[in-house]
Every structure is written in C-alpha cells, then in structure tokens.
Short mmCIF file of C-alpha atoms and ligand atoms in Angstrom, two decimals:
data_model
loop_
_atom_site.label_atom_id
_atom_site.label_comp_id
_atom_site.label_asym_id
_atom_site.label_seq_id
_atom_site.Cartn_x
_atom_site.Cartn_y
_atom_site.Cartn_z
CA UNK A 12 10.54 -52.59 76.75
CA UNK A 13 6.93 -52.35 74.78
CA UNK A 14 6.55 -48.50 75.94
CA UNK A 15 10.03 -47.89 74.54
CA UNK A 16 9.49 -49.29 71.41
CA UNK A 17 6.23 -47.41 70.86
CA UNK A 18 7.95 -43.94 71.84
CA UNK A 19 10.24 -45.08 68.67
CA UNK A 20 7.80 -45.80 66.35
CA UNK A 21 5.98 -42.21 67.14
CA UNK A 22 8.90 -40.29 66.93
CA UNK A 23 9.65 -42.68 63.91
CA UNK A 24 6.21 -41.78 62.11
CA UNK A 25 6.23 -37.91 63.42
CA UNK A 26 9.93 -37.50 61.57
CA UNK A 27 8.45 -39.38 58.49
CA UNK A 28 5.79 -36.69 58.43
CA UNK A 29 8.21 -33.74 59.10
CA UNK A 30 10.31 -34.75 56.55
CA UNK A 31 8.06 -35.01 53.48
CA UNK A 32 8.27 -32.28 51.33
CA UNK A 33 5.14 -29.69 51.00
CA UNK A 34 4.77 -27.72 48.41
CA UNK A 35 1.68 -24.55 48.17
CA UNK A 36 0.38 -26.58 44.91
CA UNK A 37 0.11 -29.67 46.90
CA UNK A 38 2.34 -32.07 45.45
CA UNK A 39 5.76 -32.86 45.82
CA UNK A 40 8.26 -32.50 42.89
CA UNK A 41 11.35 -34.30 43.13
CA UNK A 42 14.11 -31.63 42.49
CA UNK A 43 17.21 -32.10 39.58
CA UNK A 44 20.01 -33.17 41.71
CA UNK A 45 24.08 -32.57 41.28
CA UNK A 46 27.02 -33.36 43.02
CA UNK A 47 28.10 -29.66 45.09
CA UNK A 48 31.70 -29.19 45.52
CA UNK A 49 30.98 -27.75 49.10
CA UNK A 50 28.93 -30.53 50.51
CA UNK A 51 30.39 -33.24 52.70
CA UNK A 52 32.61 -32.63 55.95
CA UNK A 53 35.86 -31.42 53.57
CA UNK A 54 33.95 -29.53 50.88
CA UNK A 55 35.50 -26.49 49.73
CA UNK A 56 33.74 -24.02 47.00
CA UNK A 57 35.40 -24.93 43.64
CA UNK A 58 36.93 -21.32 42.53
CA UNK A 59 36.41 -21.48 39.02
CA UNK A 60 32.83 -22.18 39.19
CA UNK A 61 32.46 -19.64 42.08
CA UNK A 62 34.23 -17.05 40.17
CA UNK A 63 32.19 -17.74 36.42
CA UNK A 64 28.71 -17.64 38.93
CA UNK A 65 29.49 -13.92 40.06
CA UNK A 66 30.05 -13.06 36.26
CA UNK A 67 26.52 -14.72 35.76
CA UNK A 68 25.53 -12.97 38.77
CA UNK A 69 26.56 -9.28 37.67
CA UNK A 70 25.44 -9.69 34.01
CA UNK A 71 22.02 -11.46 34.42
CA UNK A 72 20.65 -11.77 38.02
CA UNK A 73 21.65 -8.28 39.09
CA UNK A 74 19.57 -6.81 36.88
CA UNK A 75 16.96 -7.09 39.04
CA UNK A 76 18.32 -9.08 42.58
CA UNK A 77 20.57 -7.54 45.04
CA UNK A 78 23.11 -9.12 47.40
CA UNK A 79 22.49 -7.19 50.80
CA UNK A 80 25.17 -9.41 52.87
CA UNK A 81 27.96 -9.71 50.31
CA UNK A 82 30.04 -6.53 49.75
CA UNK A 83 32.64 -6.18 47.06
CA UNK A 84 35.63 -6.59 49.23
CA UNK A 85 34.40 -10.21 50.28
CA UNK A 86 34.96 -11.24 46.28
CA UNK A 87 38.63 -11.24 47.77
CA UNK A 88 38.00 -14.57 49.44
CA UNK A 89 36.70 -16.44 46.13
CA UNK A 90 40.28 -15.19 44.23
CA UNK A 91 39.75 -11.83 42.95
CA UNK A 92 42.51 -9.24 43.41
CA UNK A 93 41.48 -6.41 45.00
CA UNK A 94 41.82 -4.39 41.11
CA UNK A 95 39.44 -7.13 40.35
CA UNK A 96 37.37 -6.50 42.65
CA UNK A 97 37.53 -2.42 42.71
CA UNK A 98 36.72 -2.96 38.84
CA UNK A 99 33.72 -5.27 39.90
CA UNK A 100 32.22 -2.82 41.86
CA UNK A 101 32.89 0.18 39.58
CA UNK A 102 30.48 -1.25 37.41
CA UNK A 103 27.77 -0.74 40.04
CA UNK A 104 25.99 2.48 40.91
CA UNK A 105 24.54 3.05 44.54
CA UNK A 106 23.22 6.55 45.72
CA UNK A 107 26.05 9.29 46.51
CA UNK A 108 26.29 11.35 49.76
CA UNK A 109 24.88 15.10 49.45
CA UNK A 110 26.92 17.32 47.12
CA UNK A 111 28.87 20.21 48.60
CA UNK A 112 25.40 21.89 48.12
CA UNK A 113 23.31 19.45 50.02
CA UNK A 114 21.73 17.87 47.37
CA UNK A 115 21.13 14.06 46.83
CA UNK A 116 19.10 14.73 43.85
CA UNK A 117 20.35 17.03 40.43
CA UNK A 118 18.78 19.89 39.06
CA UNK A 119 16.59 17.18 36.64
CA UNK A 120 15.34 15.61 40.18
CA UNK A 121 17.26 12.38 39.59
CA UNK A 122 18.97 10.64 42.25
CA UNK A 123 22.49 12.08 42.11
CA UNK A 124 25.01 8.30 42.04
CA UNK A 125 28.31 7.27 42.11
CA UNK A 126 30.44 4.34 41.20
CA UNK A 127 30.77 1.29 44.25
CA UNK A 128 33.42 0.88 46.05
CA UNK A 129 34.97 -2.25 48.09
CA UNK A 130 33.14 -1.14 51.08
CA UNK A 131 29.71 -1.68 49.15
CA UNK A 132 27.44 -4.36 49.22
CA UNK A 133 26.06 -5.54 45.81
CA UNK A 134 23.23 -2.94 45.69
CA UNK A 135 19.47 -3.21 43.80
CA UNK A 136 18.92 -2.01 40.75
CA UNK A 137 15.89 -0.30 42.04
CA UNK A 138 15.74 2.80 44.23
CA UNK A 139 13.24 1.02 46.47
CA UNK A 140 11.05 -2.15 46.70
CA UNK A 141 7.47 -0.37 44.79
CA UNK A 142 9.90 0.73 42.10
CA UNK A 143 10.76 -3.22 42.13
CA UNK A 144 8.01 -4.15 42.31
CA UNK A 145 6.37 -1.80 39.68
CA UNK A 146 9.12 -3.13 37.30
CA UNK A 147 8.36 -7.02 37.83
CA UNK A 148 4.44 -7.22 37.61
CA UNK A 149 3.67 -7.03 40.90
CA UNK A 150 6.03 -9.32 42.22
CA UNK A 151 9.22 -8.02 44.50
CA UNK A 152 12.69 -9.42 43.04
CA UNK A 153 13.88 -10.89 46.51
CA UNK A 154 17.74 -10.34 47.82
CA UNK A 155 19.41 -13.31 47.36
CA UNK A 156 22.25 -13.08 49.77
CA UNK A 157 20.71 -16.31 51.89
CA UNK A 158 18.54 -17.33 49.40
CA UNK A 159 20.29 -20.72 49.03
CA UNK A 160 19.88 -21.19 53.04
CA UNK A 161 16.60 -19.86 52.69
CA UNK A 162 14.77 -22.92 50.61
CA UNK A 163 15.18 -26.43 51.99
CA UNK A 164 17.79 -28.68 49.33
CA UNK A 165 18.80 -24.91 48.46
CA UNK A 166 21.64 -25.51 46.09
CA UNK A 167 19.52 -28.05 44.11
CA UNK A 168 16.48 -26.17 44.40
CA UNK A 169 18.45 -22.99 43.05
CA UNK A 170 20.01 -25.62 39.73
CA UNK A 171 16.50 -26.86 39.12
CA UNK A 172 14.66 -23.45 39.69
CA UNK A 173 16.88 -21.80 37.03
CA UNK A 174 16.65 -25.06 34.52
CA UNK A 175 12.73 -25.50 35.39
CA UNK A 176 11.28 -23.70 32.55
CA UNK A 177 9.06 -25.18 30.10
CA UNK A 178 5.99 -24.32 28.32
CA UNK A 179 2.83 -25.49 30.23
CA UNK A 180 0.68 -28.47 30.55
CA UNK A 181 -2.19 -28.33 27.98
CA UNK A 182 -4.94 -28.27 30.22
CA UNK A 183 -2.73 -25.79 32.95
CA UNK A 184 -4.40 -22.33 33.16
CA UNK A 185 -1.90 -19.72 33.99
CA UNK A 186 -2.29 -15.84 34.97
CA UNK A 187 -0.94 -13.57 33.08
CA UNK A 188 2.48 -12.27 32.82
CA UNK A 189 3.66 -15.50 34.70
CA UNK A 190 5.93 -17.96 33.21
CA UNK A 191 5.72 -21.91 34.31
CA UNK A 192 8.70 -23.47 36.40
CA UNK A 193 8.49 -27.31 37.20
CA UNK A 194 10.16 -26.44 40.19
CA UNK A 195 8.25 -23.12 41.64
CA UNK A 196 5.73 -23.99 44.46
CA UNK A 197 2.33 -24.18 42.41
CA UNK A 198 4.56 -23.83 39.00
CA UNK A 199 3.88 -19.91 38.34
CA UNK A 200 6.36 -17.74 38.63
CA UNK A 201 6.86 -14.12 37.64
CA UNK A 202 10.49 -14.14 36.99
CA UNK A 203 10.70 -14.96 33.38
CA UNK A 204 13.16 -17.32 32.68
CA UNK A 205 17.04 -15.55 32.79
CA UNK A 206 19.25 -18.13 31.47
CA UNK A 207 19.47 -18.58 27.82
CA UNK A 208 22.59 -20.80 26.35
CA UNK A 209 25.81 -18.26 25.39
CA UNK A 210 23.73 -15.76 27.78
CA UNK A 211 26.98 -14.50 29.21
CA UNK A 212 30.55 -15.05 27.39
CA UNK A 213 32.70 -16.95 30.17
CA UNK A 214 36.18 -15.16 30.50
CA UNK A 215 37.95 -18.65 30.98
CA UNK A 216 36.31 -19.98 27.50
CA UNK A 217 34.29 -22.30 29.32
CA UNK A 218 31.06 -23.21 27.29
CA UNK A 219 27.99 -21.16 28.64
CA UNK A 220 25.14 -23.51 28.49
CA UNK A 221 21.85 -22.83 30.35
CA UNK A 222 23.00 -26.39 32.85
CA UNK A 223 26.51 -24.90 33.17
CA UNK A 224 25.40 -21.01 33.65
CA UNK A 225 23.37 -22.37 36.67
CA UNK A 226 25.73 -24.60 38.39
CA UNK A 227 28.06 -22.19 38.54
CA UNK A 228 25.70 -19.18 39.92
CA UNK A 229 24.30 -21.90 42.20
CA UNK A 230 27.70 -22.07 43.27
CA UNK A 231 28.48 -18.63 43.84
CA UNK A 232 25.03 -18.06 45.92
CA UNK A 233 25.86 -20.86 48.21
CA UNK A 234 29.19 -19.27 49.10
CA UNK A 235 27.37 -16.02 49.42
CA UNK A 236 25.05 -17.46 51.85
CA UNK A 237 27.90 -19.16 53.38
CA UNK A 238 31.13 -17.36 53.36
CA UNK A 239 32.59 -19.04 56.47
CA UNK A 240 31.54 -22.56 55.39
CA UNK A 241 35.44 -23.78 54.39
CA UNK A 242 36.46 -22.79 58.00
CA UNK A 243 33.78 -24.21 59.54
CA UNK A 244 34.77 -27.70 57.95
CA UNK A 245 38.51 -26.88 58.50
CA UNK A 246 37.56 -26.61 62.31
CA UNK A 247 35.11 -29.37 62.57
CA UNK A 248 37.80 -31.87 60.78
CA UNK A 249 40.63 -30.85 63.40
CA UNK A 250 38.00 -31.41 66.53
CA UNK A 251 37.46 -34.75 64.81
CA UNK A 252 41.03 -35.89 64.39
CA UNK A 253 41.64 -34.31 67.79
CA UNK A 254 38.61 -36.22 69.72
CA UNK A 255 39.93 -39.57 68.08
CA UNK A 256 43.39 -39.11 69.53
CA UNK A 257 42.47 -37.98 72.52
CA UNK A 258 39.84 -41.47 73.20
CA UNK A 259 43.04 -43.31 72.50
CA UNK A 260 44.98 -41.57 75.02
CA UNK A 261 42.27 -41.75 77.64
CA UNK A 262 42.08 -45.55 76.74
CA UNK A 263 45.78 -45.94 77.26
CA UNK A 264 45.70 -44.58 80.58
CA UNK A 265 42.52 -45.99 81.84
CA UNK A 266 44.17 -49.63 80.75
CA UNK A 267 47.90 -48.40 82.47
CA UNK A 268 45.88 -47.22 85.72
CA UNK A 269 43.60 -50.21 86.05
CA UNK A 270 46.38 -52.71 85.07
CA UNK A 271 47.76 -53.69 88.50
CA UNK A 272 44.40 -53.41 90.52
CA UNK A 273 42.88 -56.32 89.05
C1 LIG B 304 13.76 -9.15 34.90
C2 LIG B 304 14.25 -9.34 36.75
C3 LIG B 304 14.83 -10.91 37.11
C4 LIG B 304 16.32 -11.26 36.41
C5 LIG B 304 17.12 -10.87 35.32
C6 LIG B 304 16.23 -12.42 37.25
N1 LIG B 304 15.26 -12.70 38.39
FE1 LIG B 304 14.82 -13.64 39.81
N2 LIG B 304 13.30 -13.01 40.33
C7 LIG B 304 12.70 -11.98 39.67
C8 LIG B 304 11.66 -11.69 40.66
C9 LIG B 304 10.07 -10.83 39.61
C10 LIG B 304 11.05 -13.16 41.15
C11 LIG B 304 10.08 -13.07 42.57
C12 LIG B 304 9.11 -14.12 41.53
C13 LIG B 304 7.65 -14.63 41.81
O1 LIG B 304 7.55 -14.26 43.76
O2 LIG B 304 6.88 -14.68 41.60
C14 LIG B 304 12.33 -13.38 41.47
C15 LIG B 304 12.27 -14.85 42.58
C16 LIG B 304 13.82 -15.04 42.61
C17 LIG B 304 13.83 -16.01 43.20
C18 LIG B 304 12.94 -16.81 44.20
C19 LIG B 304 12.30 -17.97 44.29
C20 LIG B 304 11.73 -18.89 45.23
O3 LIG B 304 11.50 -19.60 45.67
O4 LIG B 304 10.79 -17.71 45.76
C21 LIG B 304 15.10 -17.00 42.82
C22 LIG B 304 16.29 -17.79 43.87
C23 LIG B 304 15.74 -16.12 41.88
N3 LIG B 304 14.87 -15.43 40.79
C24 LIG B 304 16.77 -16.41 41.26
C25 LIG B 304 17.50 -15.41 40.02
C26 LIG B 304 18.79 -16.16 39.77
C27 LIG B 304 20.21 -16.93 40.10
C28 LIG B 304 18.89 -15.20 38.25
C29 LIG B 304 20.23 -14.74 37.73
C30 LIG B 304 20.54 -16.23 36.82
C31 LIG B 304 17.95 -14.17 38.82
N4 LIG B 304 16.99 -14.63 39.59
C32 LIG B 304 17.47 -13.23 37.35
C33 LIG B 304 13.13 -11.34 38.92
C34 LIG B 304 13.92 -11.61 38.19
#
C-alpha cells in the first residue's frame, strides 16, 4: 500500500513539473483565453469566422507568411465555392514553368511568374528563406500551416500574440528593430504588430477590430493545422455511442446466460 502511494505521489510530482509552462525568459505568462468553437468532442469550425480569417490571412499575413500544406482547393472545405477558391488563388503568384525557350527568367533577369491555381499551395511571398530574412531584419517568418499545433495551447497563444503588442515597461531594454509583445517568449519579436482596427474591410460587414481579426485568423489557422478535425469528432462520437450500446447488450446477454446457473 505504502509503495503504491509513493509511486502515485512521484507520478503526480512529475506531472506537475511537466505541466508548468516554461518560457525562454524564465517566467510564465498566462495566455488570454477564448472559447474556440471547434474544441470539445463535438466541436466544429465556425464557417463565418474561418472565412473571415482567410480574408485576414490573405490581406495581412500572406505579405510575409506561407501556408505550405494548404492548397487553394482545400478552401472548398470551409464553404467557399470552387469559383471563389479559383479567384482567391489567382490573387497569388507562383514561379512559372519554363517558357517555350526553356527560360525561367525574363530578359531583365526577373523570375517568370504565373497566377496560382487550385492545385497550388499558399505560397511564400519571398523567393527563398534568405530573401525572407533580409526583408525582415534577419528573422524568418515561419510557415503558418501547423503553427496552431506547434505551440502549446496554440489557439490561445496565437490570439494572445496577435493582441499582445504593448509599449515595453520603462526598465525593459529593447534590441534594435524588435517589438515588445507580452506573450512572446522573451517579449521581443521581430514581427511588428500586424493587426490594426479596420485593417481589413470584412465582406460580411463585421466590424474589424484587432480582437475580432485575431479571433478569426486564429480560427482559420486552427482549421489549416487540422482540416480533418470535424471528421475525427464525428467518428469519435459514433464510436462512443456504439461502445455504450454494445456495453448494454453485453450486460443483458451476460444476465440472460447466467440467469439459470445461480
Ligand atoms: C511584415 C511581415 C509579417 C507580417 C505581415 C506578419 N508576420 Fe508573423 N512573423 C514575421 C516574422 C519576421 C516572424 C518571426 C519573428 C521572430 O522570430 O522574432 C513572425 C512570426 C510569427 C509567428 C510565430 C511566433 C512564434 O511563437 O514563434 C506567428 C504565429 C505569426 N508570425 C503569425 C502571424 C499572423 C497570424 C499574421 C497576420 C495577422 C502575421 N504573422 C503577419 C513577419 C510577419
């Protein structure tokens, strides 16, 4: 008994250590927390918000970030028609195949480009990582496809980060070209605040506050990180219902089989 208790206590102590959030700066910051419509075992993506988030991503974030694992045809999943998805794709440019002379650069030395199509993925606006760093003070804007999954408490982190730009405390020393963010580990981030009130004009007329845009783009990026979540939830729920019914049936069978043997 005693042995079992001490094993449990050790496990609990270990779990507590592991669960404590650790930040590079050494202190834990409590994230802002919102209710995410897709969380919980029956959660689904909220189409309106995810579509608005796509608009925020396209008009703001795509100036620096790619979505390497999401192709334009995937947008049909979140309620865009194929025509709309095509039109959205055509707003992006990707490197063209060699032309009839086999050239990939024009006579001025510029890379030949073509409008993106349904089968393309959301491209990076930069030709390579070195160019991306050069344009961003040495920091690389990461691909955002899996970002919500790549950070602990990803949705709340993304939302907090995007709404977390502040003036640095008086005694805080900022490095050249960095921006103070209450939720970024170490508080200095190379990305300047990307969102401002009315930064986009929503097609559905929703007021575009910083909080609203941060919420919407987080919902969009959560979908991008796990497009199959709704199927997973649907199947999970069916399995649970199946197991409950099966348990009743097995219990009833057991009672019947054993009824005469007592
Ligand atoms: C002007 C370019 C630019 C724009 C626009 C921009 N970002 Fe960034 N972003 C960056 C750079 C550069 C970094 C790397 C920052 C660093 O490492 O200090 C970054 C990093 C990030 C990170 C990673 C933070 C982490 O924990 O490592 C996230 C998430 C992010 N951006 C989300 C967004 C979203 C969402 C938008 C649109 C609302 C956006 N960004 C718009 C340049 C940009």
